[in-house]
PDB file of C-alpha atoms in Angstrom:
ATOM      1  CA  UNK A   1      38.969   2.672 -20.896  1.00  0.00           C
ATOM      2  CA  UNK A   2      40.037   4.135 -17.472  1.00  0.00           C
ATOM      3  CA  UNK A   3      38.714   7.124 -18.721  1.00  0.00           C
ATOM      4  CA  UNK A   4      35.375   6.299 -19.545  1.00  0.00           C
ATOM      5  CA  UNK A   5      34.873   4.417 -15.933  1.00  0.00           C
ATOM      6  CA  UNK A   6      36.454   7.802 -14.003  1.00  0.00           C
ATOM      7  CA  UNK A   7      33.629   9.823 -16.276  1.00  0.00           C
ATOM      8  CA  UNK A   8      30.902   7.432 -15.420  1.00  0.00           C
ATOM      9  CA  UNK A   9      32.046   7.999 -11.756  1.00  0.00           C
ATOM     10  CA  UNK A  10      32.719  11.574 -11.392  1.00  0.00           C
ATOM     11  CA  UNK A  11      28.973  12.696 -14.203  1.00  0.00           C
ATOM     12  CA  UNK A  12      25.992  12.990 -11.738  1.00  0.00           C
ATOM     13  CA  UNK A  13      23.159  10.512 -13.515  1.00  0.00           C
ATOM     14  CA  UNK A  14      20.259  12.750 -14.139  1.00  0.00           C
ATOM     15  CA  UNK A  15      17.652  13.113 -11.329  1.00  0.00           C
ATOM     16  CA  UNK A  16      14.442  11.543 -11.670  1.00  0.00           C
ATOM     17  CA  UNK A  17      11.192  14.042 -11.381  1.00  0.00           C
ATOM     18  CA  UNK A  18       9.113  13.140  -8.505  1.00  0.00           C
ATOM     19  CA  UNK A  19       6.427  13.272 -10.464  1.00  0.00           C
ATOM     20  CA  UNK A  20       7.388  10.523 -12.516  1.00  0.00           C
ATOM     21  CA  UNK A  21       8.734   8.611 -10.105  1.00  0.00           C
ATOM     22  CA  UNK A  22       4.841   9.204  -7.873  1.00  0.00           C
ATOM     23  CA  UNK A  23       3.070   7.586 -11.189  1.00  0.00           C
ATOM     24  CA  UNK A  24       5.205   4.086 -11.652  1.00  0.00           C
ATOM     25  CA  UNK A  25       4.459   3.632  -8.236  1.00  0.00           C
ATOM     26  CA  UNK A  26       0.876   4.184  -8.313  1.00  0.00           C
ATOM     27  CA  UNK A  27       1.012   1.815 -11.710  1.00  0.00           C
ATOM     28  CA  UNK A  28       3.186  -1.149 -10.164  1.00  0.00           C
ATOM     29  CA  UNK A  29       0.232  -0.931  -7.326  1.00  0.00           C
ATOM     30  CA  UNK A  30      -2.547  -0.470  -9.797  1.00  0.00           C
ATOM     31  CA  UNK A  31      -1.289  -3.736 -11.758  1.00  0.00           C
ATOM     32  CA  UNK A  32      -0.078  -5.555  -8.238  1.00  0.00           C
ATOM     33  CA  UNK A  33      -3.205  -7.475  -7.425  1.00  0.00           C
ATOM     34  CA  UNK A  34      -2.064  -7.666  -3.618  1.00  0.00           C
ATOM     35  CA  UNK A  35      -0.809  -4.440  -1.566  1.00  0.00           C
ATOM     36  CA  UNK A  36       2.696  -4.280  -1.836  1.00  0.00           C
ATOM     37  CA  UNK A  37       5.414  -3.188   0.870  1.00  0.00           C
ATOM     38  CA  UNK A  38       8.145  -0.630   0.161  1.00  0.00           C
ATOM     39  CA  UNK A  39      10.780  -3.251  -0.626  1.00  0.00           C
ATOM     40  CA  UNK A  40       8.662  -5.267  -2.658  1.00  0.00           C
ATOM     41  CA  UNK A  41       7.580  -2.411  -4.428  1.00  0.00           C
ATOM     42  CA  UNK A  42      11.549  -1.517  -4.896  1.00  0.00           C
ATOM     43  CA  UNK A  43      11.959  -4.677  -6.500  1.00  0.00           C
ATOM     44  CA  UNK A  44       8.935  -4.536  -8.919  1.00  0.00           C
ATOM     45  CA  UNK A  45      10.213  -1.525 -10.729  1.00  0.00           C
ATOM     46  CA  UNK A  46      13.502  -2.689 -10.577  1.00  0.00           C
ATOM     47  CA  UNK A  47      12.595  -6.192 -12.503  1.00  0.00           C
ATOM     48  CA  UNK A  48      10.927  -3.512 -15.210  1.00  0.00           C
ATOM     49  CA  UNK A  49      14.015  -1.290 -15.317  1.00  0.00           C
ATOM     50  CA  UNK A  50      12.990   1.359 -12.867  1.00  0.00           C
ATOM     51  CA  UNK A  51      15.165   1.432 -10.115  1.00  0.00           C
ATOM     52  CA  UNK A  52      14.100   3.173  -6.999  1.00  0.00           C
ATOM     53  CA  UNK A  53      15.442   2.270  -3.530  1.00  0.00           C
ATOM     54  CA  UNK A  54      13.266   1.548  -0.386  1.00  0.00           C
ATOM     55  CA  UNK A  55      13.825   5.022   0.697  1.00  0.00           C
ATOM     56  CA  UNK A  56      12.358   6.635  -2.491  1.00  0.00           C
ATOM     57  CA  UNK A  57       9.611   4.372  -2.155  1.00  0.00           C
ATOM     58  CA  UNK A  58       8.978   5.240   1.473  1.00  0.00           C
ATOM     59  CA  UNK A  59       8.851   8.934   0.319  1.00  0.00           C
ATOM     60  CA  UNK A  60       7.004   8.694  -1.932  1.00  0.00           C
ATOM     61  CA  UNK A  61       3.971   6.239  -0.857  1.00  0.00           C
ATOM     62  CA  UNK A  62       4.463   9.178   2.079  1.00  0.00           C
ATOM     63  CA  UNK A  63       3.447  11.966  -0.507  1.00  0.00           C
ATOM     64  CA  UNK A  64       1.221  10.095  -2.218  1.00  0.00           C
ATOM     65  CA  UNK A  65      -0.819   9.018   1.253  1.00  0.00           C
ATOM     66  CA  UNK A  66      -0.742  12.765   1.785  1.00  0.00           C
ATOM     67  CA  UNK A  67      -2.739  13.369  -1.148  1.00  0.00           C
ATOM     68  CA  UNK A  68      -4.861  10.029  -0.657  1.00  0.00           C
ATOM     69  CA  UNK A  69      -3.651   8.534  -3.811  1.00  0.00           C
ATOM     70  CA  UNK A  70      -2.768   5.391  -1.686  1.00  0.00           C
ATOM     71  CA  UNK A  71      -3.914   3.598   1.566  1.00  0.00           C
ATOM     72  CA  UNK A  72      -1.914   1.968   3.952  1.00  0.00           C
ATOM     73  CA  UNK A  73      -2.659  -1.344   5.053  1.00  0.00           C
ATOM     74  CA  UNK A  74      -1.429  -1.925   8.733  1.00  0.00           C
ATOM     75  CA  UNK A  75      -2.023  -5.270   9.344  1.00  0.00           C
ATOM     76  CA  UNK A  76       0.208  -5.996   6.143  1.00  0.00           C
ATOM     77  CA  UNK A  77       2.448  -3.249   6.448  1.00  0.00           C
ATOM     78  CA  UNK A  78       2.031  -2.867   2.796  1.00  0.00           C
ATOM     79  CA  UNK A  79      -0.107  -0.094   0.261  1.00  0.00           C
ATOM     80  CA  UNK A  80      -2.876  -0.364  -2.469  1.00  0.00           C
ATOM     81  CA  UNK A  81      -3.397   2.310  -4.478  1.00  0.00           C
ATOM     82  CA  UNK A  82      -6.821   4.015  -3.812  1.00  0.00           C
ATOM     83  CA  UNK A  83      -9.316   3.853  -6.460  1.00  0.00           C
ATOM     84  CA  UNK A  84     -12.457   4.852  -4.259  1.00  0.00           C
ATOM     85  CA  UNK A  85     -13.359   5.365  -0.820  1.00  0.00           C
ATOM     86  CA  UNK A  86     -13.646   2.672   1.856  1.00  0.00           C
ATOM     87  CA  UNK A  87     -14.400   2.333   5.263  1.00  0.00           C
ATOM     88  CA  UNK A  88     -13.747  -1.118   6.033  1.00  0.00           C
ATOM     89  CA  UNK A  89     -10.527  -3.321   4.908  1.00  0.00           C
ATOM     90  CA  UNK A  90     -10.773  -7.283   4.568  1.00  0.00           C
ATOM     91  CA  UNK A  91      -7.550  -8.739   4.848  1.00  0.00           C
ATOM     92  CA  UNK A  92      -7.069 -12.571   3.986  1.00  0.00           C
ATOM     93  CA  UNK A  93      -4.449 -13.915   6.160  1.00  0.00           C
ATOM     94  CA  UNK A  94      -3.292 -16.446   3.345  1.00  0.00           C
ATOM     95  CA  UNK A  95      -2.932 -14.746   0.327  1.00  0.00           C
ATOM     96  CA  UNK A  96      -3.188 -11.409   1.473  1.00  0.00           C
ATOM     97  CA  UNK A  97      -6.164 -10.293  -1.082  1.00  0.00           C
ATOM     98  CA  UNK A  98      -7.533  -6.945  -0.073  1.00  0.00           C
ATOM     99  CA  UNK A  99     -11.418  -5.943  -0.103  1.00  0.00           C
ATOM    100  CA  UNK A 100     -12.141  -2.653   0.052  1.00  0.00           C
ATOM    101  CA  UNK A 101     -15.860  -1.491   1.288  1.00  0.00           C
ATOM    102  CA  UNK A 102     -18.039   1.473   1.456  1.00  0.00           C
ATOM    103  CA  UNK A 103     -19.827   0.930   4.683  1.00  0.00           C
ATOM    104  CA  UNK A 104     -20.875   4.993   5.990  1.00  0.00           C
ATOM    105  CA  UNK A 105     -23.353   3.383   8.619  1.00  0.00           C
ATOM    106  CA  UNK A 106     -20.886   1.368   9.898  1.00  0.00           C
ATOM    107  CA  UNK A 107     -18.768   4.753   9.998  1.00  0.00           C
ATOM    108  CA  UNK A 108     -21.386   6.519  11.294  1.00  0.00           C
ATOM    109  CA  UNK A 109     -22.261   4.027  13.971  1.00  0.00           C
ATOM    110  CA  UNK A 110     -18.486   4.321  15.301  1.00  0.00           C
ATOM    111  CA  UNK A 111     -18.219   7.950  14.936  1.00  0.00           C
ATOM    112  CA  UNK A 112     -21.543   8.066  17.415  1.00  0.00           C
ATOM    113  CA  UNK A 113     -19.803   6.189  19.854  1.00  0.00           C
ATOM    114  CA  UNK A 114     -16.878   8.093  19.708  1.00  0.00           C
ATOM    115  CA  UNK A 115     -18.566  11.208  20.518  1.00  0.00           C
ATOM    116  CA  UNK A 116     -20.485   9.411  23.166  1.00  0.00           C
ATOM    117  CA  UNK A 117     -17.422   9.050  24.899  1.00  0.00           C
ATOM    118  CA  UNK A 118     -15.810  12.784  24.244  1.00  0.00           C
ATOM    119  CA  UNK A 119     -13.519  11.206  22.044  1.00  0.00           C
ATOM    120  CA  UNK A 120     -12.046  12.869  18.580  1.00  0.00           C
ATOM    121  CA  UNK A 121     -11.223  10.725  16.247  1.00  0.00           C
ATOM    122  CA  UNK A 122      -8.169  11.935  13.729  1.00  0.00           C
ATOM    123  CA  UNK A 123      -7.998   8.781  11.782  1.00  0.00           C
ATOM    124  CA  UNK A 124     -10.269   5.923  10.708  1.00  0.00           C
ATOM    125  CA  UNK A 125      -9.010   2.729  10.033  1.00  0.00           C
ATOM    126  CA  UNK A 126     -10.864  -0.656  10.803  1.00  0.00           C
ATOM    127  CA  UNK A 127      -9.111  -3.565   8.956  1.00  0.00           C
ATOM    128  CA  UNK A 128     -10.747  -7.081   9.498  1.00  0.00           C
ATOM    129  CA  UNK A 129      -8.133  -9.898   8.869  1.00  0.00           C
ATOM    130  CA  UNK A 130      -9.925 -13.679   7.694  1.00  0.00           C
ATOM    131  CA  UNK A 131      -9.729 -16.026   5.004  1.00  0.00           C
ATOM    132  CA  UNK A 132     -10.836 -15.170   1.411  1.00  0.00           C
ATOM    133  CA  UNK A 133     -13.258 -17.620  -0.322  1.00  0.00           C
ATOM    134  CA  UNK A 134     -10.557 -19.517  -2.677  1.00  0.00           C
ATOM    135  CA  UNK A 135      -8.147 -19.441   1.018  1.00  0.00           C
ATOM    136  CA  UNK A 136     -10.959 -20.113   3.332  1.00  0.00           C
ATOM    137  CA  UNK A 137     -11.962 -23.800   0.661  1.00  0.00           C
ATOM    138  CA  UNK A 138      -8.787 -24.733   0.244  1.00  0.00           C
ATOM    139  CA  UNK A 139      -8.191 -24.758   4.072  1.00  0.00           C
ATOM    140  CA  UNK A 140      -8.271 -28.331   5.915  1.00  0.00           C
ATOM    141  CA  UNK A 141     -11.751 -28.801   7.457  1.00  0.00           C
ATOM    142  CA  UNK A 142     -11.053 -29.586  11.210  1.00  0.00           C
ATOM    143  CA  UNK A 143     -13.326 -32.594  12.579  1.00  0.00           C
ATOM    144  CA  UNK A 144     -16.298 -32.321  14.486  1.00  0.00           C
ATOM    145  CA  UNK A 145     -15.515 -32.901  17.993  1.00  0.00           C
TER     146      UNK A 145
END
């Protein structure tokens, strides 16, 4: 017996390929329904057997950004996996449902004014926080004053 614990101690478990690791992530966000953050995402793959510590996951949602596989969302501090381009984020404050949207004139519009004012922009990110529609009914109507 005290063998087999000192060998299970002392043998390196085999390394995971990043690769592998890169695609259960993208899946556990692809089958989320809500952006997930780092830990949460640590503890959806471990309830299916995967386990990958916060770390890992910061690493690799890190690569994985770098490739634009998945978006950041900063008002949540949480990720979505990218399916298609968007300009503009809606955030529900409630449930934290995502909406993605193409809007290139509203891009374009900022990008003008941007360059109006000598101003570069390296990123674009406009998120929009609110209630969804199934949030926004269920929420107490306040009385007319």
């Amino acid at each position: 017996m005290r063998s087999l614990i000192m060998r299970s101690l002392t043998s390196p478990r085999p390394k995971r390929n990043p690769d592998a690791i890169e695609v259960l992530v993208v899946d556990a966000l692809r089958t989320s329904g809500t952006p997930l953050s780092a830990y949460q995402l640590s503890d959806v793959l471990a309830s299916s057997g995967h386990k990958l510590s916060a770390s890992q996951a910061y690493r690799t949602l890190a690569r994985l950004m770098d490739r634009d596989i998945v978006q950041r969302i900063e008002t949540l501090s949480a990720y979505v996996a990218k399916d298609e381009e968007s300009d503009i984020v809606l955030v529900c404050g409630r449930c934290h449902a995502v909406q993605r949207l193409k809007q290139p004139r509203l891009k374009a519009h900022l990008e003008n004014i941007a360059a109006s004012h000598a101003f570069a922009i390296d990123a674009f990110v406009l998120e929009v926080t609110g209630h969804c529609t199934t949030c926004r009914d269920s929420l107490p109507s306040s009385p007319i004053e």
